[in-house]
Amino acid sequence: MSEIKVPAMGESITEGTVSRWMVKEGETVNQGDVLLELETDKVNIEISAEESGVLEKIIRQEGETVEIGETIGTLSAGSGGGSGAPASEPAAAEEKKAATPAPEAPTPTAPVAAAPESSDSAKTASPSARKLARERGIELDQVQSKDPIGRVYQDDVKSHNNQAPAPAAPPANKAPAAPSAPATGSSTYTKPVERQRMSRRRATIAKRLVEAQQTAAMLTTFNEVDMTAIMDVRKRRKDKFKEKHEINLGFMSFFTKAVVGALKKFPTINAEIDGEDVVLKKYYDIGIAVSAKEGLVVPVVRDADRLGFAEIEKSIADLASKARSNTLALSDLQGGTFTITNGGTFGSLLSTPILNTPQVGILGMHKIQLRPVAIDAERMENRPMMYIALSYDHRIIDGSEAVRFLVTVKELLEDPESLLIEG
């Protein structure tokens, strides 16, 4: 029999959540078959069978938090060994029932004890919390959790008991009819709700965004870009570009190039704070925020300053595809010196992006919209305009520096040919 353990998943990941088991107890698996999916703060990881055999026992259930190296199940070697065991158990039980009735007493208690633990609420509670809730007659789904992912701990149960000791009184009185009477009235009608467990990734995103707002002196400055020149270049070059490079010429390559050019002029915005030190990074790994089914992820385009337009577009397309198919590797997400996020994809006209810590700067793109623009004192034209926003950490970046950085991005975008020279 071999143990199924949580594998090491990178230096920054110490635990995960069992998302779902692909195999049931007693089922036969072959070497390499996926046993379960493990959800971590950054990516979902599939754990496969290291040998062929039968899934003997599932130790940690779906929704439970597990640590690196922890045993979460057992696998017996050989085929059919486990599948025969369930069939032999009823026969053995019948023999015990006929020969010695006494041992039968503890047998039914196992399913009864296991039943509450298999419920949705029990899956998100610690063993000590479940025990205390049973002792005090408290339903776990009524307990408010202070944990970001909704896991109930012993202190949560104690707090609930202190706040609402009343439920303990009705069992003492032998009159259950009294509380049932108001329940039939229209005044006690409960509106329907649906409770969903926050995914580990969503909980991590929430935690990091709150930490960014609490730890950084975050400010946002705005500007607008006339996209006429870029749209003209794309219109004239897109067909030849796609024919040659087999990828569309999008806006992200222009923005990535412009950001790199501006970061070279203002290196503090390509830095991070380490205690009382400022770490200036001499490389340009640009994170591109991508909206996936399970939440926002920020895969990184490595050494963007060394890439051409086609290479940037291909890299972004590949990372976005991985994000949406949930196949990103940890190496795709680690690091990053600056982030670009494009709310315009969803129609956002203006927003204030939150820092992707420990980075100290993030650029927000928005929807391109025709707006009347003064060309000179006498002329007005409708131009495709985009608001851009730079959120920055005011602890090491002065307001003037942030404004000049954003102006540089604007100027490079409004003169696309300069991106080739400045790069």
Tab-separated table of C-alpha atoms in Angstrom:
chain	number	residue	atom	x	y	z
A	1	MET	CA	0.000	0.000	0.000
A	2	SER	CA	1.357	3.452	-0.939
A	3	GLU	CA	0.451	6.864	0.412
A	4	ILE	CA	-0.857	9.682	-1.762
A	5	LYS	CA	0.878	12.843	-0.594
A	6	VAL	CA	0.633	16.531	-1.450
A	7	PRO	CA	3.671	17.300	-3.645
A	8	ALA	CA	5.927	20.338	-3.364
A	9	MET	CA	4.502	23.112	-5.551
A	10	GLY	CA	6.996	25.971	-5.367
A	11	GLU	CA	8.674	28.048	-2.686
A	12	SER	CA	5.744	30.425	-2.197
A	13	ILE	CA	3.080	27.709	-1.822
A	14	THR	CA	2.823	25.807	1.469
A	15	GLU	CA	-0.725	24.494	1.343
A	16	GLY	CA	-3.698	23.897	-0.915
A	17	THR	CA	-7.329	22.853	-0.933
A	18	VAL	CA	-8.658	19.541	-2.226
A	19	SER	CA	-10.816	20.758	-5.102
A	20	ARG	CA	-12.247	17.417	-6.254
A	21	TRP	CA	-11.428	13.718	-6.336
A	22	MET	CA	-11.582	12.219	-9.816
A	23	VAL	CA	-11.650	8.660	-8.448
A	24	LYS	CA	-13.854	7.058	-5.807
A	25	GLU	CA	-12.754	4.646	-3.086
A	26	GLY	CA	-12.485	1.108	-4.435
A	27	GLU	CA	-11.939	2.167	-8.049
A	28	THR	CA	-8.981	0.845	-10.023
A	29	VAL	CA	-6.498	3.304	-11.526
A	30	ASN	CA	-3.512	3.013	-13.831
A	31	GLN	CA	-0.165	4.684	-13.355
A	32	GLY	CA	-0.421	8.291	-14.520
A	33	ASP	CA	-4.199	8.553	-14.067
A	34	VAL	CA	-5.346	11.773	-12.398
A	35	LEU	CA	-6.522	11.071	-8.847
A	36	LEU	CA	-7.535	14.536	-7.703
A	37	GLU	CA	-7.274	18.226	-8.392
A	38	LEU	CA	-5.604	20.464	-5.818
A	39	GLU	CA	-6.413	24.175	-5.720
A	40	THR	CA	-3.634	26.538	-4.639
A	41	ASP	CA	-3.359	30.300	-4.320
A	42	LYS	CA	-2.066	30.610	-7.875
A	43	VAL	CA	-2.837	27.542	-9.992
A	44	ASN	CA	-4.742	24.274	-9.873
A	45	ILE	CA	-2.564	21.155	-9.863
A	46	GLU	CA	-3.517	17.613	-10.843
A	47	ILE	CA	-2.084	14.800	-8.699
A	48	SER	CA	-1.614	11.550	-10.599
A	49	ALA	CA	-1.171	7.948	-9.476
A	50	GLU	CA	2.494	6.946	-9.203
A	51	GLU	CA	1.575	3.306	-9.716
A	52	SER	CA	-1.369	1.186	-10.811
A	53	GLY	CA	-3.714	-0.095	-8.153
A	54	VAL	CA	-6.916	0.586	-6.252
A	55	LEU	CA	-7.811	3.755	-4.370
A	56	GLU	CA	-8.035	2.212	-0.926
A	57	LYS	CA	-8.995	5.231	1.154
A	58	ILE	CA	-9.647	8.964	0.796
A	59	ILE	CA	-8.286	10.629	3.940
A	60	ARG	CA	-8.860	14.307	3.120
A	61	GLN	CA	-12.183	15.250	1.593
A	62	GLU	CA	-13.073	17.890	-0.975
A	63	GLY	CA	-12.884	21.399	0.462
A	64	GLU	CA	-10.329	20.532	3.135
A	65	THR	CA	-7.048	22.429	3.447
A	66	VAL	CA	-3.908	20.301	3.195
A	67	GLU	CA	-0.211	21.011	3.619
A	68	ILE	CA	2.810	20.048	1.527
A	69	GLY	CA	3.859	16.450	2.283
A	70	GLU	CA	0.576	15.552	3.985
A	71	THR	CA	-0.982	12.142	3.258
A	72	ILE	CA	-4.408	12.618	1.693
A	73	GLY	CA	-5.188	9.059	0.602
A	74	THR	CA	-3.853	5.522	0.171
A	75	LEU	CA	-3.417	3.382	-2.913
A	76	SER	CA	-3.113	-0.395	-2.803
A	77	ALA	CA	-0.927	-2.054	-5.424
A	78	GLY	CA	-2.400	-4.455	-7.931
A	79	SER	CA	-5.667	-4.481	-9.868
A	80	GLY	CA	-8.958	-5.704	-8.484
A	81	GLY	CA	-7.742	-6.037	-4.899
A	82	GLY	CA	-9.724	-3.071	-3.719
A	83	SER	CA	-12.750	-3.711	-5.908
A	84	GLY	CA	-13.226	-7.121	-4.317
A	85	ALA	CA	-13.049	-5.749	-0.784
A	86	PRO	CA	-16.362	-3.892	-0.847
A	87	ALA	CA	-18.105	-7.010	-2.159
A	88	SER	CA	-16.700	-9.168	0.629
A	89	GLU	CA	-17.692	-6.753	3.390
A	90	PRO	CA	-21.453	-7.526	3.284
A	91	ALA	CA	-20.741	-11.262	3.459
A	92	ALA	CA	-18.433	-10.791	6.427
A	93	ALA	CA	-21.027	-8.626	8.105
A	94	GLU	CA	-23.697	-11.304	7.633
A	95	GLU	CA	-21.429	-13.935	9.161
A	96	LYS	CA	-20.817	-11.707	12.192
A	97	LYS	CA	-24.542	-11.034	12.501
A	98	ALA	CA	-25.397	-14.722	12.529
A	99	ALA	CA	-22.560	-15.906	14.765
A	100	THR	CA	-21.876	-13.077	17.185
A	101	PRO	CA	-24.517	-10.334	17.376
A	102	ALA	CA	-22.579	-8.314	19.998
A	103	PRO	CA	-19.872	-6.923	17.672
A	104	GLU	CA	-22.609	-5.589	15.395
A	105	ALA	CA	-23.321	-2.698	17.784
A	106	PRO	CA	-20.293	-0.533	16.909
A	107	THR	CA	-20.626	-1.190	13.180
A	108	PRO	CA	-23.671	1.066	12.530
A	109	THR	CA	-22.146	3.898	14.563
A	110	ALA	CA	-19.400	4.552	11.999
A	111	PRO	CA	-21.761	5.696	9.200
A	112	VAL	CA	-23.791	7.718	11.694
A	113	ALA	CA	-20.703	9.584	12.924
A	114	ALA	CA	-19.449	10.122	9.404
A	115	ALA	CA	-22.700	11.546	8.069
A	116	PRO	CA	-22.364	15.062	9.509
A	117	GLU	CA	-18.739	15.282	8.363
A	118	SER	CA	-19.739	14.626	4.785
A	119	SER	CA	-22.042	17.648	4.655
A	120	ASP	CA	-20.985	20.860	2.953
A	121	SER	CA	-20.714	22.796	6.201
A	122	ALA	CA	-18.584	20.134	7.891
A	123	LYS	CA	-16.163	20.134	5.009
A	124	THR	CA	-15.239	23.726	5.763
A	125	ALA	CA	-14.835	23.272	9.512
A	126	SER	CA	-11.908	22.111	11.606
A	127	PRO	CA	-12.344	18.867	13.579
A	128	SER	CA	-12.363	20.748	16.898
A	129	ALA	CA	-15.050	23.105	15.570
A	130	ARG	CA	-17.233	20.170	14.462
A	131	LYS	CA	-16.844	18.486	17.849
A	132	LEU	CA	-17.733	21.627	19.797
A	133	ALA	CA	-20.708	22.342	17.510
A	134	ARG	CA	-22.095	18.827	18.092
A	135	GLU	CA	-21.669	19.168	21.842
A	136	ARG	CA	-23.516	22.481	21.923
A	137	GLY	CA	-26.167	21.580	19.369
A	138	ILE	CA	-25.091	24.257	16.881
A	139	GLU	CA	-25.566	23.948	13.116
A	140	LEU	CA	-22.256	24.783	11.421
A	141	ASP	CA	-23.925	26.480	8.480
A	142	GLN	CA	-25.274	29.067	10.940
A	143	VAL	CA	-21.832	29.921	12.296
A	144	GLN	CA	-20.159	33.026	10.899
A	145	SER	CA	-16.524	32.432	9.966
A	146	LYS	CA	-13.759	35.000	10.219
A	147	ASP	CA	-11.565	33.011	7.812
A	148	PRO	CA	-11.213	34.490	4.251
A	149	ILE	CA	-12.172	31.161	2.636
A	150	GLY	CA	-15.039	30.467	5.022
A	151	ARG	CA	-13.443	27.717	7.100
A	152	VAL	CA	-15.046	27.466	10.558
A	153	TYR	CA	-12.761	27.192	13.586
A	154	GLN	CA	-13.374	26.522	17.281
A	155	ASP	CA	-13.341	30.222	18.177
A	156	ASP	CA	-16.080	30.869	15.598
A	157	VAL	CA	-18.302	28.282	17.262
A	158	LYS	CA	-17.603	29.765	20.706
A	159	SER	CA	-18.466	33.252	19.465
A	160	HIS	CA	-21.693	31.984	17.934
A	161	ASN	CA	-22.661	30.282	21.190
A	162	ASN	CA	-22.038	33.481	23.162
A	163	GLN	CA	-24.077	35.551	20.784
A	164	ALA	CA	-27.018	33.175	20.513
A	165	PRO	CA	-27.438	30.913	23.562
A	166	ALA	CA	-31.200	30.800	23.071
A	167	PRO	CA	-31.309	27.627	20.869
A	168	ALA	CA	-30.135	25.562	23.859
A	169	ALA	CA	-33.331	26.381	25.804
A	170	PRO	CA	-36.046	24.728	23.616
A	171	PRO	CA	-34.666	21.170	24.004
A	172	ALA	CA	-34.908	21.575	27.814
A	173	ASN	CA	-38.588	22.540	27.559
A	174	LYS	CA	-40.714	19.718	26.302
A	175	ALA	CA	-42.810	21.983	24.150
A	176	PRO	CA	-41.511	22.091	20.557
A	177	ALA	CA	-44.929	23.240	19.388
A	178	ALA	CA	-44.388	26.790	20.683
A	179	PRO	CA	-41.562	27.788	18.329
A	180	SER	CA	-43.218	26.039	15.390
A	181	ALA	CA	-46.320	28.216	15.557
A	182	PRO	CA	-44.670	31.498	14.461
A	183	ALA	CA	-42.818	29.637	11.720
A	184	THR	CA	-46.122	29.191	9.862
A	185	GLY	CA	-46.779	32.927	9.804
A	186	SER	CA	-46.002	35.101	6.783
A	187	SER	CA	-43.839	37.398	8.939
A	188	THR	CA	-41.154	34.708	9.259
A	189	TYR	CA	-40.826	34.072	5.537
A	190	THR	CA	-37.170	33.518	4.618
A	191	LYS	CA	-36.061	34.828	1.249
A	192	PRO	CA	-34.083	32.334	-0.859
A	193	VAL	CA	-30.311	32.654	-0.896
A	194	GLU	CA	-27.478	30.535	-2.228
A	195	ARG	CA	-24.245	30.120	-0.281
A	196	GLN	CA	-21.102	29.323	-2.264
A	197	ARG	CA	-17.657	28.605	-0.896
A	198	MET	CA	-15.144	31.170	-2.074
A	199	SER	CA	-12.478	29.497	-4.174
A	200	ARG	CA	-8.985	29.517	-2.737
A	201	ARG	CA	-7.762	31.689	-5.576
A	202	ARG	CA	-10.583	34.189	-5.115
A	203	ALA	CA	-9.890	34.311	-1.358
A	204	THR	CA	-6.195	34.901	-2.037
A	205	ILE	CA	-6.965	37.670	-4.528
A	206	ALA	CA	-9.232	39.327	-1.969
A	207	LYS	CA	-6.588	39.076	0.734
A	208	ARG	CA	-3.793	40.478	-1.443
A	209	LEU	CA	-5.891	43.385	-2.712
A	210	VAL	CA	-6.810	44.380	0.831
A	211	GLU	CA	-3.162	44.060	1.897
A	212	ALA	CA	-2.104	46.275	-1.028
A	213	GLN	CA	-4.493	49.011	0.076
A	214	GLN	CA	-3.467	48.701	3.724
A	215	THR	CA	0.318	48.548	3.275
A	216	ALA	CA	1.004	50.822	0.282
A	217	ALA	CA	0.492	54.575	0.063
A	218	MET	CA	-1.425	54.107	-3.176
A	219	LEU	CA	-2.381	57.000	-5.427
A	220	THR	CA	-3.659	57.104	-9.005
A	221	THR	CA	-2.971	59.635	-11.742
A	222	PHE	CA	-4.807	59.816	-15.071
A	223	ASN	CA	-4.227	60.924	-18.648
A	224	GLU	CA	-5.745	60.224	-22.037
A	225	VAL	CA	-4.281	58.909	-25.259
A	226	ASP	CA	-5.284	59.743	-28.810
A	227	MET	CA	-5.295	56.300	-30.434
A	228	THR	CA	-5.550	57.623	-34.000
A	229	ALA	CA	-1.945	56.856	-34.964
A	230	ILE	CA	-1.942	53.333	-33.525
A	231	MET	CA	-5.260	52.485	-35.161
A	232	ASP	CA	-3.912	53.794	-38.479
A	233	VAL	CA	-0.769	51.634	-38.177
A	234	ARG	CA	-2.855	48.556	-37.326
A	235	LYS	CA	-5.189	49.207	-40.250
A	236	ARG	CA	-2.327	49.494	-42.717
A	237	ARG	CA	-0.116	46.734	-41.343
A	238	LYS	CA	-2.404	44.111	-39.773
A	239	ASP	CA	-2.816	41.900	-42.859
A	240	LYS	CA	0.899	41.710	-43.667
A	241	PHE	CA	1.724	41.357	-40.001
A	242	LYS	CA	-0.591	38.361	-39.607
A	243	GLU	CA	0.586	36.811	-42.859
A	244	LYS	CA	4.201	37.029	-41.760
A	245	HIS	CA	3.917	36.231	-38.054
A	246	GLU	CA	0.644	34.235	-37.901
A	247	ILE	CA	-0.640	36.405	-35.057
A	248	ASN	CA	-2.874	39.482	-34.937
A	249	LEU	CA	-1.369	42.885	-34.291
A	250	GLY	CA	-3.202	43.984	-31.157
A	251	PHE	CA	-2.975	46.943	-28.809
A	252	MET	CA	-1.118	45.130	-26.027
A	253	SER	CA	2.197	45.016	-27.871
A	254	PHE	CA	2.095	48.804	-28.324
A	255	PHE	CA	1.295	49.358	-24.644
A	256	THR	CA	3.927	46.885	-23.488
A	257	LYS	CA	6.574	48.612	-25.605
A	258	ALA	CA	5.480	52.041	-24.363
A	259	VAL	CA	5.580	50.891	-20.717
A	260	VAL	CA	9.077	49.457	-21.112
A	261	GLY	CA	10.263	52.706	-22.707
A	262	ALA	CA	8.815	54.750	-19.843
A	263	LEU	CA	10.218	52.392	-17.172
A	264	LYS	CA	13.709	52.892	-18.576
A	265	LYS	CA	13.311	56.632	-18.024
A	266	PHE	CA	11.807	56.237	-14.548
A	267	PRO	CA	13.490	53.174	-12.976
A	268	THR	CA	11.933	53.671	-9.531
A	269	ILE	CA	8.576	52.603	-10.962
A	270	ASN	CA	10.232	49.300	-11.934
A	271	ALA	CA	11.266	48.608	-8.340
A	272	GLU	CA	9.955	47.179	-5.073
A	273	ILE	CA	10.364	47.967	-1.388
A	274	ASP	CA	12.288	45.514	0.790
A	275	GLY	CA	12.248	46.772	4.371
A	276	GLU	CA	14.036	50.100	4.244
A	277	ASP	CA	15.683	49.326	0.893
A	278	VAL	CA	14.483	50.065	-2.620
A	279	VAL	CA	15.283	47.225	-5.024
A	280	LEU	CA	15.724	48.636	-8.533
A	281	LYS	CA	15.210	45.937	-11.143
A	282	LYS	CA	17.317	46.092	-14.273
A	283	TYR	CA	15.028	43.792	-16.232
A	284	TYR	CA	11.483	44.185	-17.552
A	285	ASP	CA	9.132	41.295	-16.811
A	286	ILE	CA	5.701	42.728	-17.535
A	287	GLY	CA	2.623	41.146	-15.965
A	288	ILE	CA	-0.526	41.109	-18.106
A	289	ALA	CA	-3.730	40.788	-16.065
A	290	VAL	CA	-6.054	38.135	-17.517
A	291	SER	CA	-9.598	37.417	-16.371
A	292	ALA	CA	-10.106	33.651	-16.016
A	293	LYS	CA	-13.089	31.637	-14.781
A	294	GLU	CA	-11.715	31.246	-11.262
A	295	GLY	CA	-10.512	34.837	-10.909
A	296	LEU	CA	-7.913	37.300	-12.073
A	297	VAL	CA	-4.418	35.995	-12.794
A	298	VAL	CA	-1.325	37.913	-13.880
A	299	PRO	CA	0.986	35.826	-16.077
A	300	VAL	CA	4.301	37.438	-16.926
A	301	VAL	CA	5.898	38.302	-20.282
A	302	ARG	CA	9.603	37.762	-19.595
A	303	ASP	CA	12.260	40.196	-20.831
A	304	ALA	CA	9.713	42.266	-22.707
A	305	ASP	CA	12.404	44.806	-23.610
A	306	ARG	CA	14.112	42.182	-25.778
A	307	LEU	CA	10.993	41.107	-27.651
A	308	GLY	CA	9.564	42.418	-30.909
A	309	PHE	CA	5.891	43.204	-31.479
A	310	ALA	CA	5.130	39.730	-32.845
A	311	GLU	CA	6.928	37.985	-29.978
A	312	ILE	CA	5.007	40.025	-27.414
A	313	GLU	CA	1.663	39.294	-29.096
A	314	LYS	CA	2.430	35.568	-29.272
A	315	SER	CA	3.550	35.469	-25.651
A	316	ILE	CA	0.406	37.254	-24.435
A	317	ALA	CA	-1.872	35.057	-26.551
A	318	ASP	CA	-0.207	31.902	-25.222
A	319	LEU	CA	-0.446	33.027	-21.582
A	320	ALA	CA	-4.078	34.096	-21.961
A	321	SER	CA	-4.957	30.726	-23.501
A	322	LYS	CA	-3.286	28.905	-20.616
A	323	ALA	CA	-5.101	31.083	-18.091
A	324	ARG	CA	-8.514	30.334	-19.558
A	325	SER	CA	-7.809	26.598	-19.822
A	326	ASN	CA	-6.380	26.554	-16.285
A	327	THR	CA	-3.009	25.203	-17.450
A	328	LEU	CA	-0.723	27.999	-16.252
A	329	ALA	CA	2.436	26.827	-14.508
A	330	LEU	CA	3.839	28.516	-11.428
A	331	SER	CA	6.753	29.770	-13.518
A	332	ASP	CA	4.258	31.694	-15.679
A	333	LEU	CA	3.034	33.660	-12.657
A	334	GLN	CA	6.109	34.231	-10.526
A	335	GLY	CA	7.971	37.520	-10.513
A	336	GLY	CA	6.931	40.462	-12.609
A	337	THR	CA	8.220	44.030	-12.250
A	338	PHE	CA	5.213	46.003	-13.495
A	339	THR	CA	1.623	45.132	-14.473
A	340	ILE	CA	-0.771	46.200	-17.240
A	341	THR	CA	-4.497	45.609	-16.857
A	342	ASN	CA	-7.093	46.246	-19.573
A	343	GLY	CA	-10.534	46.996	-18.181
A	344	GLY	CA	-11.527	48.324	-21.586
A	345	THR	CA	-12.047	44.730	-22.700
A	346	PHE	CA	-15.216	44.736	-20.600
A	347	GLY	CA	-16.257	48.297	-21.466
A	348	SER	CA	-14.684	50.166	-18.554
A	349	LEU	CA	-14.259	53.853	-19.352
A	350	LEU	CA	-12.276	54.792	-16.245
A	351	SER	CA	-10.982	52.972	-13.164
A	352	THR	CA	-8.299	53.003	-10.475
A	353	PRO	CA	-6.321	49.736	-10.642
A	354	ILE	CA	-4.967	48.275	-7.399
A	355	LEU	CA	-1.255	47.500	-7.091
A	356	ASN	CA	-0.067	43.970	-7.666
A	357	THR	CA	2.254	43.884	-4.656
A	358	PRO	CA	5.215	43.907	-4.189
A	359	GLN	CA	5.233	45.896	-7.433
A	360	VAL	CA	4.918	49.655	-7.014
A	361	GLY	CA	3.180	50.507	-10.280
A	362	ILE	CA	0.298	49.291	-12.457
A	363	LEU	CA	-1.087	50.758	-15.683
A	364	GLY	CA	-4.810	50.613	-16.410
A	365	MET	CA	-6.088	50.642	-19.988
A	366	HIS	CA	-9.703	51.471	-20.797
A	367	LYS	CA	-12.293	51.532	-23.542
A	368	ILE	CA	-11.514	53.386	-26.776
A	369	GLN	CA	-14.281	55.913	-27.356
A	370	LEU	CA	-14.836	58.573	-29.981
A	371	ARG	CA	-14.740	61.991	-28.311
A	372	PRO	CA	-14.547	65.557	-29.686
A	373	VAL	CA	-10.979	66.830	-29.374
A	374	ALA	CA	-9.685	70.350	-29.991
A	375	ILE	CA	-7.075	70.118	-32.740
A	376	ASP	CA	-6.257	73.830	-32.539
A	377	ALA	CA	-8.039	77.034	-31.584
A	378	GLU	CA	-10.446	76.729	-34.511
A	379	ARG	CA	-10.880	73.012	-35.247
A	380	MET	CA	-12.576	70.132	-33.440
A	381	GLU	CA	-12.424	66.493	-34.514
A	382	ASN	CA	-13.866	63.240	-33.250
A	383	ARG	CA	-10.888	61.132	-32.186
A	384	PRO	CA	-10.609	57.579	-30.742
A	385	MET	CA	-9.556	58.398	-27.181
A	386	MET	CA	-8.568	56.160	-24.276
A	387	TYR	CA	-8.195	57.122	-20.625
A	388	ILE	CA	-5.145	55.556	-18.993
A	389	ALA	CA	-4.453	55.343	-15.266
A	390	LEU	CA	-1.285	54.770	-13.280
A	391	SER	CA	-1.634	53.589	-9.690
A	392	TYR	CA	1.650	53.882	-7.794
A	393	ASP	CA	3.162	53.544	-4.335
A	394	HIS	CA	3.737	57.065	-3.057
A	395	ARG	CA	6.248	55.797	-0.502
A	396	ILE	CA	9.007	55.722	-3.120
A	397	ILE	CA	7.399	57.391	-6.165
A	398	ASP	CA	6.763	61.121	-6.129
A	399	GLY	CA	3.665	62.532	-7.782
A	400	SER	CA	5.693	64.436	-10.376
A	401	GLU	CA	7.550	61.256	-11.324
A	402	ALA	CA	4.292	59.337	-11.726
A	403	VAL	CA	2.779	62.083	-13.881
A	404	ARG	CA	5.867	62.282	-16.114
A	405	PHE	CA	5.893	58.492	-16.471
A	406	LEU	CA	2.289	58.519	-17.669
A	407	VAL	CA	2.963	61.430	-20.025
A	408	THR	CA	5.874	59.447	-21.507
A	409	VAL	CA	3.579	56.446	-22.088
A	410	LYS	CA	1.060	58.777	-23.756
A	411	GLU	CA	3.670	60.349	-26.031
A	412	LEU	CA	5.110	57.009	-27.114
A	413	LEU	CA	1.643	55.655	-27.936
A	414	GLU	CA	0.646	58.729	-29.923
A	415	ASP	CA	3.853	58.377	-31.967
A	416	PRO	CA	4.077	54.590	-32.573
A	417	GLU	CA	7.183	54.879	-34.748
A	418	SER	CA	9.081	56.199	-31.745
A	419	LEU	CA	8.523	52.825	-30.028
A	420	LEU	CA	10.998	51.288	-32.444
A	421	ILE	CA	13.552	54.019	-31.759
A	422	GLU	CA	13.030	54.303	-28.000
A	423	GLY	CA	13.046	50.511	-27.563
